[in-house]
Amino acid sequence: MTDLVKLEQRQSLKEKPDQSSLTFGEVFTDYMLSFEYTEGQGWHDLKIVPYAPIEISPAAQSVHYGQSVFEGLKAYKHNGEVVLFRPEENFKRINVSLERLKMPRIDEDLLLEGLKQLVDVDRDWVPEGEGQSLYIRPVVFATEGILGVAPSKNYRLLIILSPSGSYYGGDSLRPTKIYVEDEYVRAVRGGVGFAKVAGNYAASLLAQANANALGFDQVLWLDGVEQKYVEEVGSMNIFFVINGKVVTPSLNGSILPGITRKTVLALAETLGYEVEERRVSIDELFEHYEKGELEEVFGTGTAAVISPVGELQFKDKKMVINNGETGKITQALYDNYTGIQSGKLDDPHNWRLVVPHYER
Ligand code: COI
């Protein structure tokens, strides 16, 4: 039998939100997982505690220097069972991110066990509606209060849970409008682009806000050296269907190795599509577009799921993809991916992990 993680009970449970109007990441459950790291002692005090504000030193390294990494995954409810989707991949990646920011690695099995027990305690919060899930956000941040620029001696991990609907609001398959960023860059090789670090997202906000002001949903980043090759979108990896082939930029050190990206590559092959990971320039995309060969564009991400792109704007040139409608291959991948996640389809790759009922 698995050891139970200590649970600090709340005085009273919170009111649950109206499931018919769930947005993304605005409501949080009753509990969160907490784990602490102290130099000399290692990780300790793994426990489930009431979701509540935390106290942190005003001089904490994470606040001043951004020593903070995070993850995103989801739990689904189907026929009364709660399942996690490929959680071990997130915990593998969190260790890659932690190492890049000189933060201490975490035991992936222990973390997964803690997550399963947390989700079990909060299982009544997992929504069941179409396109809904329990979004899971692990975050690790430096807590030592000292202003010298050096790795913190102390850290905290929290896993918080948020019953959520679609990331972009409304229908998950609403085609998005994307602005190809030609001024700012997201990452360069040798930097932190491949890691899920807080600063990558802070650095994206100005370009994102500029694009929003022009009526676009997201920014597509080009490489940080030549600003020529396509990398990723604000919160998603990017895919193109060119002459029937499913193409995505290869992981080059500055692109986030998305778990949905990896899943979609495997699914596309299973569904019989030809798949290619390679460098893709923005000029090449326009050439294919002009010849009518750029058939579909979509983004992939845990939060964004599989999100069709209806329009791409680069400087003064615009590409309208598939008449601004969701393409056939995008739809097939979306149906398969969400079908496996939610339990409506078989899971031949063993990607689903059922959350046990623990006896407390
Ligand atoms: C996710 O897809 O889980 C992400 O972390 C992207 C974004 C919401 C920051």
mmCIF file of C-alpha atoms and ligand atoms in Angstrom:
data_model
loop_
_atom_site.group_PDB
_atom_site.id
_atom_site.type_symbol
_atom_site.label_atom_id
_atom_site.label_comp_id
_atom_site.label_asym_id
_atom_site.label_seq_id
_atom_site.Cartn_x
_atom_site.Cartn_y
_atom_site.Cartn_z
ATOM 1 C CA MET A 1 0.000 0.000 0.000
ATOM 2 C CA THR A 2 1.203 3.512 -0.842
ATOM 3 C CA ASP A 3 2.123 5.802 2.052
ATOM 4 C CA LEU A 4 -0.421 8.541 2.428
ATOM 5 C CA VAL A 5 0.782 12.103 2.012
ATOM 6 C CA LYS A 6 -0.152 14.164 5.074
ATOM 7 C CA LEU A 7 -3.370 16.147 4.584
ATOM 8 C CA GLU A 8 -4.066 19.365 6.468
ATOM 9 C CA GLN A 9 -7.850 19.622 6.352
ATOM 10 C CA ARG A 10 -9.659 22.878 5.557
ATOM 11 C CA GLN A 11 -12.211 24.225 8.027
ATOM 12 C CA SER A 12 -14.823 24.244 5.274
ATOM 13 C CA LEU A 13 -14.858 23.428 1.582
ATOM 14 C CA LYS A 14 -15.226 26.185 -1.016
ATOM 15 C CA GLU A 15 -18.210 26.664 -3.255
ATOM 16 C CA LYS A 16 -17.655 25.113 -6.682
ATOM 17 C CA PRO A 17 -18.067 27.247 -9.810
ATOM 18 C CA ASP A 18 -20.918 26.965 -12.290
ATOM 19 C CA GLN A 19 -19.567 24.391 -14.759
ATOM 20 C CA SER A 20 -21.423 25.878 -17.678
ATOM 21 C CA SER A 21 -19.251 29.001 -17.684
ATOM 22 C CA LEU A 22 -15.737 27.805 -16.836
ATOM 23 C CA THR A 23 -12.891 29.959 -18.129
ATOM 24 C CA PHE A 24 -9.156 29.176 -17.980
ATOM 25 C CA GLY A 25 -7.210 29.339 -14.720
ATOM 26 C CA GLU A 26 -9.400 31.675 -12.718
ATOM 27 C CA VAL A 27 -10.845 29.370 -10.056
ATOM 28 C CA PHE A 28 -8.820 27.145 -7.728
ATOM 29 C CA THR A 29 -9.729 24.028 -5.772
ATOM 30 C CA ASP A 30 -9.760 23.393 -2.015
ATOM 31 C CA TYR A 31 -6.228 22.024 -1.718
ATOM 32 C CA MET A 32 -2.705 22.255 -3.093
ATOM 33 C CA LEU A 33 0.418 20.118 -2.814
ATOM 34 C CA SER A 34 3.368 21.665 -0.991
ATOM 35 C CA PHE A 35 7.004 20.493 -0.843
ATOM 36 C CA GLU A 36 9.996 22.365 0.546
ATOM 37 C CA TYR A 37 13.713 22.273 -0.120
ATOM 38 C CA THR A 38 16.335 23.386 2.344
ATOM 39 C CA GLU A 39 20.020 23.238 1.552
ATOM 40 C CA GLY A 40 21.652 20.452 3.559
ATOM 41 C CA GLN A 41 18.316 18.725 4.111
ATOM 42 C CA GLY A 42 17.001 18.264 0.572
ATOM 43 C CA TRP A 43 13.295 18.088 -0.299
ATOM 44 C CA HIS A 44 11.065 17.601 2.742
ATOM 45 C CA ASP A 45 7.556 18.087 4.150
ATOM 46 C CA LEU A 46 5.521 16.842 1.228
ATOM 47 C CA LYS A 47 1.932 17.588 2.200
ATOM 48 C CA ILE A 48 -1.516 18.526 0.945
ATOM 49 C CA VAL A 49 -2.628 21.831 2.428
ATOM 50 C CA PRO A 50 -5.597 24.174 1.956
ATOM 51 C CA TYR A 51 -5.278 26.366 -1.156
ATOM 52 C CA ALA A 52 -4.453 29.767 0.334
ATOM 53 C CA PRO A 53 -2.075 32.724 -0.086
ATOM 54 C CA ILE A 54 1.502 31.997 0.955
ATOM 55 C CA GLU A 55 4.076 34.094 2.748
ATOM 56 C CA ILE A 56 7.357 34.778 0.959
ATOM 57 C CA SER A 57 10.425 36.869 1.792
ATOM 58 C CA PRO A 58 10.351 40.237 0.002
ATOM 59 C CA ALA A 59 13.963 39.450 -0.950
ATOM 60 C CA ALA A 60 13.209 35.990 -2.431
ATOM 61 C CA GLN A 61 15.429 35.094 -5.409
ATOM 62 C CA SER A 62 12.402 34.073 -7.467
ATOM 63 C CA VAL A 63 10.808 37.498 -7.047
ATOM 64 C CA HIS A 64 13.935 39.446 -7.998
ATOM 65 C CA TYR A 65 15.774 37.197 -10.422
ATOM 66 C CA GLY A 66 13.084 34.891 -11.785
ATOM 67 C CA GLN A 67 14.422 31.606 -10.422
ATOM 68 C CA SER A 68 11.114 29.884 -11.052
ATOM 69 C CA VAL A 69 9.966 27.023 -13.278
ATOM 70 C CA PHE A 70 6.539 25.541 -13.925
ATOM 71 C CA GLU A 71 4.555 22.849 -15.729
ATOM 72 C CA GLY A 72 1.032 22.387 -17.045
ATOM 73 C CA LEU A 73 -0.986 19.171 -17.335
ATOM 74 C CA LYS A 74 -4.586 18.101 -17.067
ATOM 75 C CA ALA A 75 -6.964 15.645 -15.388
ATOM 76 C CA TYR A 76 -10.235 14.496 -16.976
ATOM 77 C CA LYS A 77 -13.338 12.777 -15.693
ATOM 78 C CA HIS A 78 -15.046 10.068 -17.658
ATOM 79 C CA ASN A 79 -17.592 7.530 -16.411
ATOM 80 C CA GLY A 80 -16.831 8.560 -12.832
ATOM 81 C CA GLU A 81 -13.089 7.917 -13.134
ATOM 82 C CA VAL A 82 -10.443 10.638 -12.973
ATOM 83 C CA VAL A 83 -7.428 10.246 -15.260
ATOM 84 C CA LEU A 84 -4.172 12.142 -15.724
ATOM 85 C CA PHE A 85 -2.637 12.440 -19.184
ATOM 86 C CA ARG A 86 1.094 11.563 -19.500
ATOM 87 C CA PRO A 87 2.024 13.152 -16.144
ATOM 88 C CA GLU A 88 5.418 11.439 -16.055
ATOM 89 C CA GLU A 89 6.431 13.507 -19.109
ATOM 90 C CA ASN A 90 5.792 16.738 -17.195
ATOM 91 C CA PHE A 91 7.867 15.627 -14.248
ATOM 92 C CA LYS A 92 10.725 14.578 -16.525
ATOM 93 C CA ARG A 93 10.604 18.031 -18.121
ATOM 94 C CA ILE A 94 10.385 19.885 -14.802
ATOM 95 C CA ASN A 95 13.748 18.378 -13.866
ATOM 96 C CA VAL A 96 15.248 19.604 -17.156
ATOM 97 C CA SER A 97 13.952 23.101 -16.381
ATOM 98 C CA LEU A 98 15.159 22.926 -12.768
ATOM 99 C CA GLU A 99 18.660 21.943 -13.850
ATOM 100 C CA ARG A 100 18.815 24.807 -16.339
ATOM 101 C CA LEU A 101 18.084 27.347 -13.574
ATOM 102 C CA LYS A 102 20.489 25.650 -11.108
ATOM 103 C CA MET A 103 17.619 24.466 -8.950
ATOM 104 C CA PRO A 104 17.473 21.078 -7.180
ATOM 105 C CA ARG A 105 15.937 18.101 -9.002
ATOM 106 C CA ILE A 106 12.860 16.429 -7.560
ATOM 107 C CA ASP A 107 12.090 12.705 -7.292
ATOM 108 C CA GLU A 108 9.670 12.221 -10.199
ATOM 109 C CA ASP A 109 7.930 9.172 -8.702
ATOM 110 C CA LEU A 110 7.346 10.906 -5.392
ATOM 111 C CA LEU A 111 5.973 13.958 -7.142
ATOM 112 C CA LEU A 112 3.617 11.830 -9.218
ATOM 113 C CA GLU A 113 2.398 10.041 -6.099
ATOM 114 C CA GLY A 114 1.813 13.404 -4.402
ATOM 115 C CA LEU A 115 -0.108 14.648 -7.451
ATOM 116 C CA LYS A 116 -2.326 11.552 -7.593
ATOM 117 C CA GLN A 117 -3.217 11.968 -3.928
ATOM 118 C CA LEU A 118 -3.900 15.684 -4.346
ATOM 119 C CA VAL A 119 -6.179 15.089 -7.331
ATOM 120 C CA ASP A 120 -7.942 12.305 -5.406
ATOM 121 C CA VAL A 121 -8.669 14.715 -2.536
ATOM 122 C CA ASP A 122 -10.008 17.332 -4.976
ATOM 123 C CA ARG A 123 -11.639 14.848 -7.393
ATOM 124 C CA ASP A 124 -15.067 16.473 -7.090
ATOM 125 C CA TRP A 125 -13.598 19.559 -8.767
ATOM 126 C CA VAL A 126 -12.773 17.778 -12.045
ATOM 127 C CA PRO A 127 -15.327 19.103 -14.559
ATOM 128 C CA GLU A 128 -16.977 16.807 -17.066
ATOM 129 C CA GLY A 129 -18.243 19.168 -19.755
ATOM 130 C CA GLU A 130 -17.096 19.121 -23.379
ATOM 131 C CA GLY A 131 -13.639 20.752 -23.619
ATOM 132 C CA GLN A 132 -13.323 21.028 -19.830
ATOM 133 C CA SER A 133 -10.664 19.592 -17.540
ATOM 134 C CA LEU A 134 -8.851 20.146 -14.283
ATOM 135 C CA TYR A 135 -5.770 22.160 -15.230
ATOM 136 C CA ILE A 136 -2.805 21.235 -13.034
ATOM 137 C CA ARG A 137 -0.045 23.758 -12.458
ATOM 138 C CA PRO A 138 3.142 22.631 -10.667
ATOM 139 C CA VAL A 139 5.502 25.520 -9.893
ATOM 140 C CA VAL A 140 8.901 25.577 -8.152
ATOM 141 C CA PHE A 141 10.394 28.855 -6.973
ATOM 142 C CA ALA A 142 13.354 30.113 -4.962
ATOM 143 C CA THR A 143 12.494 31.312 -1.465
ATOM 144 C CA GLU A 144 15.794 32.388 0.058
ATOM 145 C CA GLY A 145 15.739 36.091 0.916
ATOM 146 C CA ILE A 146 19.131 37.404 -0.171
ATOM 147 C CA LEU A 147 19.936 39.906 -2.894
ATOM 148 C CA GLY A 148 23.265 38.558 -4.179
ATOM 149 C CA VAL A 149 22.791 36.923 -7.570
ATOM 150 C CA ALA A 150 23.396 33.257 -6.743
ATOM 151 C CA PRO A 151 21.296 30.087 -6.660
ATOM 152 C CA SER A 152 18.875 30.160 -3.744
ATOM 153 C CA LYS A 153 19.522 27.762 -0.860
ATOM 154 C CA ASN A 154 15.799 27.163 -0.327
ATOM 155 C CA TYR A 155 12.865 26.408 -2.634
ATOM 156 C CA ARG A 156 9.180 25.613 -2.547
ATOM 157 C CA LEU A 157 7.112 23.500 -4.869
ATOM 158 C CA LEU A 158 3.370 23.955 -5.108
ATOM 159 C CA ILE A 159 0.886 22.140 -7.282
ATOM 160 C CA ILE A 160 -2.349 24.060 -7.678
ATOM 161 C CA LEU A 161 -5.471 22.913 -9.518
ATOM 162 C CA SER A 162 -7.947 24.877 -11.566
ATOM 163 C CA PRO A 163 -11.157 23.553 -13.143
ATOM 164 C CA SER A 164 -10.974 25.077 -16.611
ATOM 165 C CA GLY A 165 -12.667 25.522 -19.958
ATOM 166 C CA SER A 166 -11.018 26.456 -23.243
ATOM 167 C CA TYR A 167 -7.837 28.566 -23.142
ATOM 168 C CA TYR A 168 -8.900 31.090 -25.761
ATOM 169 C CA GLY A 169 -12.481 31.271 -24.498
ATOM 170 C CA GLY A 170 -15.564 29.946 -26.288
ATOM 171 C CA ASP A 171 -15.237 27.054 -28.715
ATOM 172 C CA SER A 172 -11.873 25.186 -28.429
ATOM 173 C CA LEU A 173 -11.771 24.898 -32.213
ATOM 174 C CA ARG A 174 -12.280 28.598 -32.962
ATOM 175 C CA PRO A 175 -9.541 29.388 -35.523
ATOM 176 C CA THR A 176 -7.113 31.924 -34.063
ATOM 177 C CA LYS A 177 -5.443 34.914 -35.685
ATOM 178 C CA ILE A 178 -1.682 34.953 -35.257
ATOM 179 C CA TYR A 179 0.768 37.827 -35.674
ATOM 180 C CA VAL A 180 4.259 36.815 -36.818
ATOM 181 C CA GLU A 181 6.560 38.860 -34.579
ATOM 182 C CA ASP A 182 9.268 40.702 -36.528
ATOM 183 C CA GLU A 183 10.764 42.913 -33.814
ATOM 184 C CA TYR A 184 11.144 41.013 -30.550
ATOM 185 C CA VAL A 185 12.476 37.463 -30.126
ATOM 186 C CA ARG A 186 11.621 34.829 -27.542
ATOM 187 C CA ALA A 187 14.795 32.786 -27.188
ATOM 188 C CA VAL A 188 18.186 31.922 -28.609
ATOM 189 C CA ARG A 189 20.092 28.673 -28.580
ATOM 190 C CA GLY A 190 22.111 28.352 -25.375
ATOM 191 C CA GLY A 191 19.463 30.350 -23.518
ATOM 192 C CA VAL A 192 16.395 29.036 -21.712
ATOM 193 C CA GLY A 193 13.925 28.617 -24.578
ATOM 194 C CA PHE A 194 13.783 24.820 -24.205
ATOM 195 C CA ALA A 195 12.972 25.080 -20.490
ATOM 196 C CA LYS A 196 9.611 25.957 -18.970
ATOM 197 C CA VAL A 197 10.844 28.927 -16.982
ATOM 198 C CA ALA A 198 8.702 31.813 -15.796
ATOM 199 C CA GLY A 199 10.848 34.460 -17.498
ATOM 200 C CA ASN A 200 10.142 33.121 -20.994
ATOM 201 C CA TYR A 201 6.510 34.046 -20.510
ATOM 202 C CA ALA A 202 7.262 37.455 -18.945
ATOM 203 C CA ALA A 203 9.448 38.218 -21.964
ATOM 204 C CA SER A 204 6.558 37.442 -24.312
ATOM 205 C CA LEU A 205 4.042 39.843 -22.805
ATOM 206 C CA LEU A 206 4.908 43.058 -24.631
ATOM 207 C CA ALA A 207 4.760 41.480 -28.085
ATOM 208 C CA GLN A 208 1.606 39.621 -27.067
ATOM 209 C CA ALA A 209 -0.068 42.850 -25.906
ATOM 210 C CA ASN A 210 0.936 44.643 -29.131
ATOM 211 C CA ALA A 211 -0.529 41.799 -31.182
ATOM 212 C CA ASN A 212 -3.735 41.793 -29.095
ATOM 213 C CA ALA A 213 -4.118 45.521 -29.686
ATOM 214 C CA LEU A 214 -4.055 44.833 -33.439
ATOM 215 C CA GLY A 215 -6.788 42.191 -33.063
ATOM 216 C CA PHE A 216 -4.598 39.052 -33.007
ATOM 217 C CA ASP A 217 -4.851 36.233 -30.469
ATOM 218 C CA GLN A 218 -1.188 35.252 -30.238
ATOM 219 C CA VAL A 219 2.305 35.883 -31.530
ATOM 220 C CA LEU A 220 4.318 33.460 -33.669
ATOM 221 C CA TRP A 221 7.999 33.729 -32.756
ATOM 222 C CA LEU A 222 10.771 33.547 -35.314
ATOM 223 C CA ASP A 223 14.299 32.373 -34.411
ATOM 224 C CA GLY A 224 16.315 34.799 -32.317
ATOM 225 C CA VAL A 225 19.319 35.064 -34.658
ATOM 226 C CA GLU A 226 18.083 35.571 -38.224
ATOM 227 C CA GLN A 227 14.392 36.130 -37.458
ATOM 228 C CA LYS A 228 13.687 33.879 -40.372
ATOM 229 C CA TYR A 229 12.765 30.435 -39.070
ATOM 230 C CA VAL A 230 9.506 29.651 -37.330
ATOM 231 C CA GLU A 231 9.830 28.578 -33.674
ATOM 232 C CA GLU A 232 6.634 28.542 -31.596
ATOM 233 C CA VAL A 233 3.540 30.506 -30.633
ATOM 234 C CA GLY A 234 3.068 32.241 -27.226
ATOM 235 C CA SER A 235 1.535 29.252 -25.475
ATOM 236 C CA MET A 236 1.741 26.511 -28.113
ATOM 237 C CA ASN A 237 4.012 24.684 -30.532
ATOM 238 C CA ILE A 238 3.115 25.170 -34.173
ATOM 239 C CA PHE A 239 2.273 22.693 -36.960
ATOM 240 C CA PHE A 240 1.695 23.128 -40.695
ATOM 241 C CA VAL A 241 0.001 20.819 -43.177
ATOM 242 C CA ILE A 242 1.911 21.246 -46.424
ATOM 243 C CA ASN A 243 0.826 19.118 -49.377
ATOM 244 C CA GLY A 244 -0.805 16.652 -46.976
ATOM 245 C CA LYS A 245 2.331 16.317 -44.832
ATOM 246 C CA VAL A 246 2.275 17.277 -41.135
ATOM 247 C CA VAL A 247 5.307 19.519 -40.547
ATOM 248 C CA THR A 248 6.608 21.118 -37.332
ATOM 249 C CA PRO A 249 9.843 22.964 -36.517
ATOM 250 C CA SER A 250 12.469 20.584 -35.127
ATOM 251 C CA LEU A 251 13.585 21.058 -31.522
ATOM 252 C CA ASN A 252 16.683 23.201 -31.794
ATOM 253 C CA GLY A 253 17.384 24.221 -28.210
ATOM 254 C CA SER A 254 15.284 27.358 -28.266
ATOM 255 C CA ILE A 255 11.863 25.725 -28.766
ATOM 256 C CA LEU A 256 9.868 24.241 -25.886
ATOM 257 C CA PRO A 257 9.647 20.436 -26.270
ATOM 258 C CA GLY A 258 5.886 20.357 -25.838
ATOM 259 C CA ILE A 259 4.248 17.195 -24.537
ATOM 260 C CA THR A 260 1.191 17.838 -26.715
ATOM 261 C CA ARG A 261 3.612 18.362 -29.629
ATOM 262 C CA LYS A 262 5.186 14.946 -28.952
ATOM 263 C CA THR A 263 1.748 13.345 -28.553
ATOM 264 C CA VAL A 264 0.423 14.867 -31.784
ATOM 265 C CA LEU A 265 3.492 13.697 -33.739
ATOM 266 C CA ALA A 266 2.849 10.139 -32.525
ATOM 267 C CA LEU A 267 -0.912 10.392 -33.208
ATOM 268 C CA ALA A 268 -0.390 11.782 -36.701
ATOM 269 C CA GLU A 269 1.788 8.784 -37.542
ATOM 270 C CA THR A 270 -0.763 6.384 -36.046
ATOM 271 C CA LEU A 271 -3.450 8.007 -38.212
ATOM 272 C CA GLY A 272 -1.276 7.421 -41.274
ATOM 273 C CA TYR A 273 -0.079 10.947 -42.004
ATOM 274 C CA GLU A 274 3.460 11.624 -43.124
ATOM 275 C CA VAL A 275 5.236 13.647 -40.435
ATOM 276 C CA GLU A 276 8.283 15.888 -40.689
ATOM 277 C CA GLU A 277 10.307 17.715 -38.014
ATOM 278 C CA ARG A 278 12.568 20.245 -39.689
ATOM 279 C CA ARG A 279 13.483 23.890 -40.020
ATOM 280 C CA VAL A 280 10.663 25.931 -41.576
ATOM 281 C CA SER A 281 11.245 29.498 -42.726
ATOM 282 C CA ILE A 282 8.524 32.106 -42.919
ATOM 283 C CA ASP A 283 9.464 32.675 -46.592
ATOM 284 C CA GLU A 284 8.927 28.983 -47.333
ATOM 285 C CA LEU A 285 5.461 29.205 -45.794
ATOM 286 C CA PHE A 286 4.529 32.118 -48.044
ATOM 287 C CA GLU A 287 5.812 30.220 -51.087
ATOM 288 C CA HIS A 288 3.639 27.207 -50.226
ATOM 289 C CA TYR A 289 0.730 29.519 -49.474
ATOM 290 C CA GLU A 290 0.974 31.216 -52.839
ATOM 291 C CA LYS A 291 0.970 27.839 -54.597
ATOM 292 C CA GLY A 292 -2.046 26.699 -52.549
ATOM 293 C CA GLU A 293 0.056 24.078 -50.740
ATOM 294 C CA LEU A 294 -0.251 25.404 -47.187
ATOM 295 C CA GLU A 295 -3.419 23.552 -46.334
ATOM 296 C CA GLU A 296 -3.726 23.841 -42.557
ATOM 297 C CA VAL A 297 -1.993 25.437 -39.589
ATOM 298 C CA PHE A 298 -2.573 24.551 -35.939
ATOM 299 C CA GLY A 299 -0.984 25.004 -32.555
ATOM 300 C CA THR A 300 -0.580 22.427 -29.800
ATOM 301 C CA GLY A 301 -0.272 22.877 -26.054
ATOM 302 C CA THR A 302 -1.644 21.490 -22.822
ATOM 303 C CA ALA A 303 -3.746 24.572 -22.181
ATOM 304 C CA ALA A 304 -4.476 25.333 -25.843
ATOM 305 C CA VAL A 305 -5.073 21.639 -26.795
ATOM 306 C CA ILE A 306 -5.066 21.564 -30.656
ATOM 307 C CA SER A 307 -5.961 24.990 -31.847
ATOM 308 C CA PRO A 308 -6.552 25.790 -35.523
ATOM 309 C CA VAL A 309 -4.950 28.917 -36.944
ATOM 310 C CA GLY A 310 -7.160 30.804 -39.388
ATOM 311 C CA GLU A 311 -4.875 33.690 -40.205
ATOM 312 C CA LEU A 312 -1.166 34.539 -40.121
ATOM 313 C CA GLN A 313 0.036 38.105 -40.575
ATOM 314 C CA PHE A 314 3.719 38.853 -41.292
ATOM 315 C CA LYS A 315 4.590 42.516 -41.798
ATOM 316 C CA ASP A 316 2.148 43.665 -44.504
ATOM 317 C CA LYS A 317 1.430 40.180 -45.851
ATOM 318 C CA LYS A 318 -1.421 37.982 -44.750
ATOM 319 C CA MET A 319 -2.178 34.286 -45.153
ATOM 320 C CA VAL A 320 -5.765 33.141 -44.682
ATOM 321 C CA ILE A 321 -5.568 29.434 -43.968
ATOM 322 C CA ASN A 322 -8.250 27.067 -45.250
ATOM 323 C CA ASN A 323 -10.695 30.001 -45.609
ATOM 324 C CA GLY A 324 -10.305 30.648 -41.887
ATOM 325 C CA GLU A 325 -11.876 27.290 -41.048
ATOM 326 C CA THR A 326 -10.684 24.245 -39.120
ATOM 327 C CA GLY A 327 -8.976 21.826 -41.512
ATOM 328 C CA LYS A 328 -9.639 18.095 -41.916
ATOM 329 C CA ILE A 329 -6.343 16.915 -40.432
ATOM 330 C CA THR A 330 -6.542 19.390 -37.531
ATOM 331 C CA GLN A 331 -10.052 18.124 -36.788
ATOM 332 C CA ALA A 332 -9.006 14.449 -36.985
ATOM 333 C CA LEU A 333 -6.053 15.030 -34.639
ATOM 334 C CA TYR A 334 -8.237 17.044 -32.253
ATOM 335 C CA ASP A 335 -10.911 14.331 -32.161
ATOM 336 C CA ASN A 336 -8.376 11.581 -31.519
ATOM 337 C CA TYR A 337 -6.341 13.507 -28.986
ATOM 338 C CA THR A 338 -9.312 14.695 -26.930
ATOM 339 C CA GLY A 339 -11.041 11.325 -27.346
ATOM 340 C CA ILE A 340 -8.089 9.488 -25.803
ATOM 341 C CA GLN A 341 -7.702 12.077 -23.028
ATOM 342 C CA SER A 342 -11.315 11.996 -22.023
ATOM 343 C CA GLY A 343 -11.641 8.215 -22.215
ATOM 344 C CA LYS A 344 -14.076 8.192 -25.139
ATOM 345 C CA LEU A 345 -11.503 6.405 -27.318
ATOM 346 C CA ASP A 346 -9.121 3.526 -26.569
ATOM 347 C CA ASP A 347 -5.671 4.393 -25.324
ATOM 348 C CA PRO A 348 -3.270 2.134 -27.269
ATOM 349 C CA HIS A 349 -0.200 4.125 -26.145
ATOM 350 C CA ASN A 350 -1.071 3.905 -22.426
ATOM 351 C CA TRP A 351 -1.055 7.663 -22.014
ATOM 352 C CA ARG A 352 -3.873 7.752 -19.447
ATOM 353 C CA LEU A 353 -3.214 7.183 -15.772
ATOM 354 C CA VAL A 354 -6.195 6.495 -13.532
ATOM 355 C CA VAL A 355 -6.144 8.354 -10.200
ATOM 356 C CA PRO A 356 -6.781 5.768 -7.446
ATOM 357 C CA HIS A 357 -9.218 6.263 -4.587
ATOM 358 C CA TYR A 358 -7.005 6.439 -1.502
ATOM 359 C CA GLU A 359 -8.414 5.498 1.879
ATOM 360 C CA ARG A 360 -7.972 8.327 4.364
HETATM 361 C C1 COI B 1 0.361 24.990 -20.867
HETATM 362 O O1 COI B 1 -0.077 24.772 -21.986
HETATM 363 O O2 COI B 1 0.111 24.228 -19.918
HETATM 364 C C2 COI B 1 1.197 26.142 -20.603
HETATM 365 O O3 COI B 1 1.922 26.096 -19.650
HETATM 366 C C3 COI B 1 1.110 27.298 -21.519
HETATM 367 C C4 COI B 1 0.585 28.568 -20.933
HETATM 368 C C5 COI B 1 -0.760 28.502 -20.316
HETATM 369 C C6 COI B 1 1.572 29.288 -20.120
#
